[in-house]
mmCIF file of C-alpha atoms and ligand atoms in Angstrom:
data_model
loop_
_atom_site.group_PDB
_atom_site.id
_atom_site.type_symbol
_atom_site.label_atom_id
_atom_site.label_comp_id
_atom_site.label_asym_id
_atom_site.label_seq_id
_atom_site.Cartn_x
_atom_site.Cartn_y
_atom_site.Cartn_z
ATOM 1 C CA MET A 1 -2.616 -39.614 52.873
ATOM 2 C CA ASN A 2 0.533 -42.081 53.855
ATOM 3 C CA VAL A 3 2.816 -40.379 55.507
ATOM 4 C CA ASN A 4 5.461 -43.290 54.491
ATOM 5 C CA ASP A 5 4.628 -43.697 50.441
ATOM 6 C CA PRO A 6 2.908 -40.416 50.644
ATOM 7 C CA PHE A 7 1.558 -41.333 46.404
ATOM 8 C CA ALA A 8 0.867 -44.973 46.985
ATOM 9 C CA GLY A 9 -2.162 -45.237 45.543
ATOM 10 C CA LEU A 10 -2.627 -41.765 44.050
ATOM 11 C CA THR A 11 -2.874 -42.102 40.195
ATOM 12 C CA ILE A 12 0.288 -40.612 38.090
ATOM 13 C CA GLU A 13 -2.002 -37.659 37.851
ATOM 14 C CA ALA A 14 -3.067 -36.935 41.501
ATOM 15 C CA SER A 15 0.421 -37.638 42.993
ATOM 16 C CA ARG A 16 1.498 -34.809 40.035
ATOM 17 C CA ARG A 17 -0.677 -31.859 41.251
ATOM 18 C CA ALA A 18 0.166 -33.280 45.400
ATOM 19 C CA LEU A 19 4.180 -32.592 44.915
ATOM 20 C CA ALA A 20 3.921 -29.355 42.979
ATOM 21 C CA ALA A 21 1.136 -28.745 45.709
ATOM 22 C CA GLN A 22 3.957 -29.138 48.304
ATOM 23 C CA PHE A 23 6.725 -27.342 45.799
ATOM 24 C CA LYS A 24 4.400 -24.263 45.374
ATOM 25 C CA ALA A 25 4.089 -24.064 49.214
ATOM 26 C CA SER A 26 7.975 -23.981 50.079
ATOM 27 C CA GLY A 27 8.553 -21.234 47.305
ATOM 28 C CA ILE A 28 9.420 -23.309 44.308
ATOM 29 C CA GLU A 29 9.890 -21.825 41.519
ATOM 30 C CA THR A 30 8.423 -23.289 38.794
ATOM 31 C CA PRO A 31 6.398 -26.828 41.031
ATOM 32 C CA ASP A 32 4.683 -27.722 37.752
ATOM 33 C CA LEU A 33 7.293 -28.839 36.185
ATOM 34 C CA ASP A 34 9.421 -29.602 39.066
ATOM 35 C CA ALA A 35 7.040 -32.838 40.095
ATOM 36 C CA ARG A 36 6.364 -33.672 36.349
ATOM 37 C CA LEU A 37 9.822 -33.709 35.801
ATOM 38 C CA LEU A 38 10.973 -35.647 39.110
ATOM 39 C CA ILE A 39 7.316 -38.158 38.596
ATOM 40 C CA GLY A 40 9.102 -38.579 35.217
ATOM 41 C CA ALA A 41 12.256 -39.622 36.682
ATOM 42 C CA ALA A 42 11.161 -40.574 39.264
ATOM 43 C CA LEU A 43 9.269 -43.680 37.248
ATOM 44 C CA GLY A 44 11.089 -43.878 34.129
ATOM 45 C CA LEU A 45 8.698 -42.297 32.145
ATOM 46 C CA ASP A 46 9.668 -39.235 29.551
ATOM 47 C CA HIS A 47 6.593 -36.697 29.059
ATOM 48 C CA THR A 48 4.230 -38.776 27.034
ATOM 49 C CA ARG A 49 4.236 -42.022 28.925
ATOM 50 C CA LEU A 50 3.251 -40.053 31.847
ATOM 51 C CA ALA A 51 0.485 -37.730 30.353
ATOM 52 C CA ALA A 52 -0.572 -41.455 28.240
ATOM 53 C CA GLN A 53 -0.589 -42.696 32.183
ATOM 54 C CA ALA A 54 -2.025 -40.476 33.849
ATOM 55 C CA ALA A 55 -5.177 -42.297 35.850
ATOM 56 C CA ARG A 56 -2.861 -45.647 36.770
ATOM 57 C CA LEU A 57 -1.960 -46.043 39.871
ATOM 58 C CA ILE A 58 1.824 -45.415 41.979
ATOM 59 C CA THR A 59 3.088 -48.487 43.514
ATOM 60 C CA THR A 60 4.361 -48.006 46.778
ATOM 61 C CA ASP A 61 7.855 -48.237 45.172
ATOM 62 C CA GLU A 62 7.439 -45.974 42.911
ATOM 63 C CA SER A 63 5.982 -43.105 45.893
ATOM 64 C CA LYS A 64 9.179 -44.015 48.021
ATOM 65 C CA ALA A 65 11.217 -43.031 44.964
ATOM 66 C CA ILE A 66 8.917 -40.329 44.384
ATOM 67 C CA ALA A 67 9.403 -39.027 47.915
ATOM 68 C CA SER A 68 12.642 -38.919 47.923
ATOM 69 C CA PHE A 69 13.420 -36.816 44.451
ATOM 70 C CA ALA A 70 10.481 -34.403 46.927
ATOM 71 C CA GLN A 71 12.575 -34.274 49.807
ATOM 72 C CA ARG A 72 15.458 -33.245 47.924
ATOM 73 C CA ARG A 73 13.983 -31.113 46.056
ATOM 74 C CA MET A 74 12.454 -29.028 49.515
ATOM 75 C CA ALA A 75 15.793 -29.140 50.469
ATOM 76 C CA HIS A 76 16.421 -26.897 47.250
ATOM 77 C CA GLU A 77 18.645 -29.321 45.707
ATOM 78 C CA PRO A 78 18.326 -28.071 41.522
ATOM 79 C CA VAL A 79 15.889 -30.217 39.919
ATOM 80 C CA ALA A 80 18.836 -31.289 37.502
ATOM 81 C CA ARG A 81 21.143 -32.036 40.401
ATOM 82 C CA ILE A 82 18.709 -35.108 41.027
ATOM 83 C CA LEU A 83 18.308 -36.299 37.505
ATOM 84 C CA GLY A 84 22.148 -35.939 37.335
ATOM 85 C CA HIS A 85 21.574 -34.272 33.710
ATOM 86 C CA LYS A 86 21.169 -30.991 32.273
ATOM 87 C CA GLU A 87 20.656 -29.347 28.532
ATOM 88 C CA PHE A 88 22.538 -27.318 27.279
ATOM 89 C CA TRP A 89 22.831 -25.949 23.724
ATOM 90 C CA GLY A 90 20.218 -29.212 22.344
ATOM 91 C CA LEU A 91 23.553 -32.133 24.358
ATOM 92 C CA ASP A 92 22.746 -33.303 27.374
ATOM 93 C CA PHE A 93 25.446 -32.910 29.705
ATOM 94 C CA GLU A 94 26.190 -35.362 32.280
ATOM 95 C CA LEU A 95 26.779 -33.269 36.214
ATOM 96 C CA SER A 96 28.561 -33.387 39.130
ATOM 97 C CA ALA A 97 29.013 -32.756 41.951
ATOM 98 C CA ALA A 98 32.814 -30.285 41.215
ATOM 99 C CA THR A 99 30.777 -28.292 38.188
ATOM 100 C CA LEU A 100 27.666 -25.775 37.556
ATOM 101 C CA VAL A 101 24.409 -26.979 36.305
ATOM 102 C CA PRO A 102 25.127 -24.229 33.562
ATOM 103 C CA ARG A 103 22.476 -22.323 32.354
ATOM 104 C CA PRO A 104 21.096 -20.944 29.589
ATOM 105 C CA ASP A 105 22.356 -17.327 29.553
ATOM 106 C CA THR A 106 25.532 -19.136 29.386
ATOM 107 C CA GLU A 107 24.790 -20.118 26.284
ATOM 108 C CA THR A 108 25.666 -16.085 24.977
ATOM 109 C CA VAL A 109 28.788 -17.285 24.797
ATOM 110 C CA VAL A 110 28.767 -19.980 22.203
ATOM 111 C CA GLU A 111 25.892 -17.869 19.773
ATOM 112 C CA ALA A 112 28.976 -14.445 20.317
ATOM 113 C CA ALA A 113 31.140 -17.192 19.343
ATOM 114 C CA LEU A 114 29.446 -18.388 15.844
ATOM 115 C CA GLU A 115 28.375 -15.087 14.760
ATOM 116 C CA PHE A 116 31.590 -13.835 15.377
ATOM 117 C CA PHE A 117 33.269 -17.090 12.638
ATOM 118 C CA ARG A 118 29.984 -17.128 10.410
ATOM 119 C CA SER A 119 30.450 -13.583 9.845
ATOM 120 C CA ASN A 120 34.138 -13.387 9.078
ATOM 121 C CA SER A 121 33.104 -15.486 5.870
ATOM 122 C CA GLY A 122 36.759 -17.745 5.746
ATOM 123 C CA ILE A 123 37.701 -17.302 9.453
ATOM 124 C CA LYS A 124 37.141 -20.736 10.931
ATOM 125 C CA PRO A 125 38.691 -21.113 14.793
ATOM 126 C CA PHE A 126 40.243 -24.338 14.299
ATOM 127 C CA ARG A 127 41.980 -24.598 17.780
ATOM 128 C CA ILE A 128 40.035 -23.888 20.721
ATOM 129 C CA ALA A 129 40.494 -23.702 24.703
ATOM 130 C CA ASP A 130 38.017 -22.968 27.202
ATOM 131 C CA ILE A 131 39.621 -22.380 30.838
ATOM 132 C CA GLY A 132 37.470 -23.415 33.680
ATOM 133 C CA THR A 133 35.276 -25.849 31.806
ATOM 134 C CA GLY A 134 33.302 -27.557 34.403
ATOM 135 C CA SER A 135 30.832 -29.958 33.155
ATOM 136 C CA GLY A 136 32.804 -29.249 29.540
ATOM 137 C CA ALA A 137 29.141 -26.830 28.697
ATOM 138 C CA ILE A 138 31.076 -24.284 26.091
ATOM 139 C CA LEU A 139 33.465 -26.379 24.830
ATOM 140 C CA LEU A 140 31.572 -29.535 23.567
ATOM 141 C CA ALA A 141 29.350 -26.366 22.215
ATOM 142 C CA LEU A 142 31.437 -25.065 19.848
ATOM 143 C CA LEU A 143 33.386 -28.186 18.385
ATOM 144 C CA SER A 144 29.319 -29.669 18.601
ATOM 145 C CA GLU A 145 29.081 -26.909 15.337
ATOM 146 C CA PHE A 146 32.589 -26.561 13.944
ATOM 147 C CA PRO A 147 33.089 -29.890 12.775
ATOM 148 C CA ASP A 148 36.586 -28.635 12.005
ATOM 149 C CA ALA A 149 38.098 -27.263 15.157
ATOM 150 C CA THR A 150 39.688 -29.249 18.471
ATOM 151 C CA GLY A 151 39.725 -28.209 21.929
ATOM 152 C CA ILE A 152 41.230 -28.484 25.254
ATOM 153 C CA GLY A 153 38.931 -27.778 28.493
ATOM 154 C CA THR A 154 41.719 -26.394 31.891
ATOM 155 C CA ASP A 155 39.814 -26.829 35.614
ATOM 156 C CA ILE A 156 41.270 -26.648 39.160
ATOM 157 C CA SER A 157 39.178 -30.045 39.794
ATOM 158 C CA ALA A 158 40.261 -32.694 38.893
ATOM 159 C CA ALA A 159 36.618 -34.634 39.365
ATOM 160 C CA ALA A 160 34.698 -31.479 37.283
ATOM 161 C CA LEU A 161 37.588 -32.753 34.250
ATOM 162 C CA THR A 162 35.892 -37.123 34.920
ATOM 163 C CA THR A 163 32.967 -35.084 34.003
ATOM 164 C CA ALA A 164 33.667 -33.385 31.079
ATOM 165 C CA GLU A 165 35.649 -35.800 29.733
ATOM 166 C CA LEU A 166 31.814 -38.366 30.409
ATOM 167 C CA ASN A 167 31.092 -35.721 27.520
ATOM 168 C CA ALA A 168 33.105 -35.609 26.109
ATOM 169 C CA ARG A 169 32.881 -39.474 25.068
ATOM 170 C CA ARG A 170 28.458 -39.504 25.238
ATOM 171 C CA PHE A 171 28.189 -36.945 22.658
ATOM 172 C CA GLY A 172 30.575 -38.951 19.929
ATOM 173 C CA LEU A 173 33.509 -35.243 20.345
ATOM 174 C CA ALA A 174 36.394 -37.266 22.459
ATOM 175 C CA GLY A 175 38.534 -37.300 19.562
ATOM 176 C CA ARG A 176 38.275 -33.294 19.068
ATOM 177 C CA ALA A 177 38.731 -33.379 22.630
ATOM 178 C CA SER A 178 41.323 -32.977 25.692
ATOM 179 C CA PHE A 179 41.187 -32.045 29.629
ATOM 180 C CA VAL A 180 43.775 -30.867 31.409
ATOM 181 C CA GLN A 181 43.834 -30.057 35.169
ATOM 182 C CA CYS A 182 46.270 -26.375 35.852
ATOM 183 C CA ASP A 183 45.602 -23.113 37.230
ATOM 184 C CA TYR A 184 42.964 -20.824 34.659
ATOM 185 C CA ALA A 185 45.737 -21.452 31.528
ATOM 186 C CA ALA A 186 48.581 -21.726 33.348
ATOM 187 C CA THR A 187 50.218 -24.764 31.171
ATOM 188 C CA LEU A 188 48.393 -23.462 28.335
ATOM 189 C CA SER A 189 50.755 -23.283 25.397
ATOM 190 C CA GLY A 190 50.991 -22.971 20.994
ATOM 191 C CA SER A 191 48.198 -20.601 20.057
ATOM 192 C CA PHE A 192 44.483 -20.768 19.963
ATOM 193 C CA ASP A 193 41.415 -18.767 17.016
ATOM 194 C CA LEU A 194 38.982 -18.584 20.366
ATOM 195 C CA ILE A 195 39.459 -18.778 23.589
ATOM 196 C CA VAL A 196 36.578 -18.715 26.067
ATOM 197 C CA SER A 197 35.418 -19.046 29.776
ATOM 198 C CA ASN A 198 32.770 -18.776 32.277
ATOM 199 C CA PRO A 199 34.996 -17.973 35.201
ATOM 200 C CA PRO A 200 33.853 -17.839 39.328
ATOM 201 C CA TYR A 201 32.543 -13.989 39.196
ATOM 202 C CA ILE A 202 30.500 -13.657 42.015
ATOM 203 C CA ARG A 203 32.015 -10.745 44.865
ATOM 204 C CA SER A 204 32.667 -13.160 47.196
ATOM 205 C CA SER A 205 30.309 -10.497 49.633
ATOM 206 C CA ASP A 206 27.045 -12.024 47.784
ATOM 207 C CA ILE A 207 27.385 -15.764 47.477
ATOM 208 C CA ALA A 208 25.690 -15.481 51.207
ATOM 209 C CA THR A 209 23.142 -13.692 49.081
ATOM 210 C CA LEU A 210 22.582 -15.601 45.680
ATOM 211 C CA ASP A 211 19.829 -18.189 45.834
ATOM 212 C CA ARG A 212 19.376 -21.652 47.539
ATOM 213 C CA ASP A 213 19.535 -23.491 44.619
ATOM 214 C CA VAL A 214 23.074 -22.054 43.547
ATOM 215 C CA ARG A 215 24.481 -21.339 47.014
ATOM 216 C CA ASP A 216 23.815 -24.590 48.472
ATOM 217 C CA HIS A 217 24.088 -26.852 45.902
ATOM 218 C CA ASP A 218 26.654 -25.071 42.750
ATOM 219 C CA PRO A 219 30.619 -25.650 44.346
ATOM 220 C CA HIS A 220 31.537 -22.155 44.955
ATOM 221 C CA LEU A 221 34.908 -22.483 43.257
ATOM 222 C CA ALA A 222 33.008 -22.595 40.359
ATOM 223 C CA LEU A 223 31.497 -18.629 41.400
ATOM 224 C CA ASP A 224 33.420 -16.974 43.905
ATOM 225 C CA GLY A 225 35.200 -14.268 41.599
ATOM 226 C CA GLY A 226 36.908 -12.920 45.184
ATOM 227 C CA THR A 227 36.150 -9.374 46.738
ATOM 228 C CA ASP A 228 35.817 -7.177 43.748
ATOM 229 C CA GLY A 229 34.325 -10.332 41.453
ATOM 230 C CA LEU A 230 37.232 -9.378 38.807
ATOM 231 C CA ASP A 231 39.456 -11.439 40.416
ATOM 232 C CA ALA A 232 39.807 -14.686 37.288
ATOM 233 C CA TYR A 233 39.479 -11.772 34.858
ATOM 234 C CA ARG A 234 42.080 -9.610 35.978
ATOM 235 C CA ALA A 235 44.398 -14.093 35.901
ATOM 236 C CA ILE A 236 42.703 -14.982 32.515
ATOM 237 C CA ILE A 237 42.629 -12.081 30.007
ATOM 238 C CA PRO A 238 46.167 -11.525 29.787
ATOM 239 C CA GLN A 239 47.000 -15.802 30.160
ATOM 240 C CA ALA A 240 44.330 -15.564 26.766
ATOM 241 C CA ALA A 241 45.707 -12.510 25.579
ATOM 242 C CA ALA A 242 49.767 -13.980 25.139
ATOM 243 C CA LEU A 243 47.824 -17.501 23.854
ATOM 244 C CA LEU A 244 45.487 -16.356 20.653
ATOM 245 C CA GLY A 245 47.033 -16.099 17.264
ATOM 246 C CA PRO A 246 46.844 -13.029 15.561
ATOM 247 C CA ASP A 247 43.011 -12.094 14.564
ATOM 248 C CA GLY A 248 42.081 -14.898 17.757
ATOM 249 C CA VAL A 249 39.035 -14.089 19.792
ATOM 250 C CA LEU A 250 38.526 -14.118 23.480
ATOM 251 C CA ILE A 251 35.293 -14.991 24.510
ATOM 252 C CA VAL A 252 34.051 -14.656 28.455
ATOM 253 C CA GLU A 253 31.204 -14.692 30.485
ATOM 254 C CA THR A 254 30.040 -11.267 32.780
ATOM 255 C CA GLY A 255 28.284 -10.788 35.942
ATOM 256 C CA HIS A 256 25.444 -8.032 35.719
ATOM 257 C CA ASP A 257 27.187 -5.351 36.439
ATOM 258 C CA GLN A 258 31.235 -6.391 35.544
ATOM 259 C CA SER A 259 31.374 -6.262 31.016
ATOM 260 C CA THR A 260 32.967 -2.116 31.416
ATOM 261 C CA PRO A 261 35.701 -2.754 33.946
ATOM 262 C CA VAL A 262 35.730 -6.429 31.382
ATOM 263 C CA SER A 263 36.001 -4.532 28.575
ATOM 264 C CA ASP A 264 38.357 -2.078 29.885
ATOM 265 C CA LEU A 265 40.232 -5.556 31.718
ATOM 266 C CA MET A 266 40.830 -6.668 27.738
ATOM 267 C CA ARG A 267 42.141 -3.521 26.343
ATOM 268 C CA ALA A 268 44.993 -2.957 29.328
ATOM 269 C CA ALA A 269 45.160 -6.873 27.336
ATOM 270 C CA LYS A 270 45.836 -4.946 24.189
ATOM 271 C CA LEU A 271 42.949 -6.866 23.012
ATOM 272 C CA THR A 272 40.756 -4.897 20.914
ATOM 273 C CA LEU A 273 36.756 -4.887 21.493
ATOM 274 C CA PRO A 274 35.614 -6.226 17.538
ATOM 275 C CA ARG A 275 31.649 -5.562 19.146
ATOM 276 C CA PRO A 276 29.778 -4.149 22.203
ATOM 277 C CA PRO A 277 28.988 -6.627 24.776
ATOM 278 C CA VAL A 278 26.604 -9.231 24.111
ATOM 279 C CA ALA A 279 22.992 -9.041 25.807
ATOM 280 C CA ASP A 280 21.546 -12.623 26.802
ATOM 281 C CA LEU A 281 17.641 -13.135 26.948
ATOM 282 C CA GLY A 282 17.587 -11.403 30.520
ATOM 283 C CA GLY A 283 19.126 -8.102 28.855
ATOM 284 C CA ILE A 284 21.503 -8.456 30.421
ATOM 285 C CA HIS A 285 25.359 -7.738 29.775
ATOM 286 C CA ARG A 286 26.265 -10.924 29.515
ATOM 287 C CA ALA A 287 29.319 -11.674 27.112
ATOM 288 C CA VAL A 288 32.527 -9.394 26.789
ATOM 289 C CA MET A 289 34.417 -10.143 22.718
ATOM 290 C CA GLY A 290 38.535 -9.343 22.501
ATOM 291 C CA ARG A 291 40.815 -9.724 19.612
ATOM 292 C CA LYS A 292 44.152 -9.392 19.272
ATOM 293 C CA ALA A 293 45.031 -7.290 16.473
ATOM 294 C CA ALA A 294 47.020 -9.348 12.804
ATOM 295 C CA PHE A 295 50.699 -9.110 13.421
HETATM 296 N N1 LIG B 7 26.044 -17.446 36.195
HETATM 297 C C1 LIG B 7 26.775 -18.178 37.430
HETATM 298 C C2 LIG B 7 24.657 -17.799 38.962
HETATM 299 O O1 LIG B 7 24.858 -16.746 38.711
HETATM 300 C C3 LIG B 7 27.432 -17.537 37.880
HETATM 301 C C4 LIG B 7 28.320 -18.798 37.305
HETATM 302 C C5 LIG B 7 30.044 -17.284 37.138
HETATM 303 O O2 LIG B 7 30.140 -17.207 39.521
HETATM 304 N N2 LIG B 7 29.916 -18.046 36.313
HETATM 305 O O3 LIG B 7 24.699 -18.142 39.505
#
């Protein structure tokens, strides 16, 4: 194996194995999957083509491309960041340095909204707001499910909003989605049927203990929730309570030990709790829902 072109002259299959072994030795959690995704991206081949060409030899240029992705992954840059996109709710989101990588856990917020509005027949969310929208993940997933709805996403980061706008266009949702740069919901007005948010909720002192993939590569502005992790909820919940129309619903993502204090903040803002906290697939209370009184 040549150190400058470590994969040149190997077959695709042998490169996958070599890279997976390298990732495994570095403590990367899903070495086989990551090796397959990165080699596929470096070669411009999807899963099927990669498998079909398993016995073909890697060229020098391809070897360099793989080695450069491999080096980034070894520095614990998440695969989604290296690829520049991530699937969420069946939609392929573009990412940027200013956005979180959308997490599967966050689909809990989308599911809770769908379930609520579908089981309360006759009520559909026509105006949706997403506070701290990032890549636009929650807002655009909801707009894809509610074809009559329009939505507005806010973010403090202009760069994040550029990415969210790009995603809205990518999914053909730009006509129903608008974006505004502000602190939480500061510039929003009017009344909303549904407000969602995945705010920063990690305690400042816990940031240093996060996985390297998150700590070194996700924007801290989107993670850091202040001393007790609840700063963003203290800002967002009263703002949202004022912006919701009659019967309107607020759904926020929460960290593993936050559903009780967040429920208390909802009650303090005179929202009722129409259902218990919603658990994610790992059994963690991941979303809390509050509802405004009908009048
Ligand atoms: N769930 C994310 C994490 O564990 C945190 C996202 C957030 O603070 N909203 O890294």
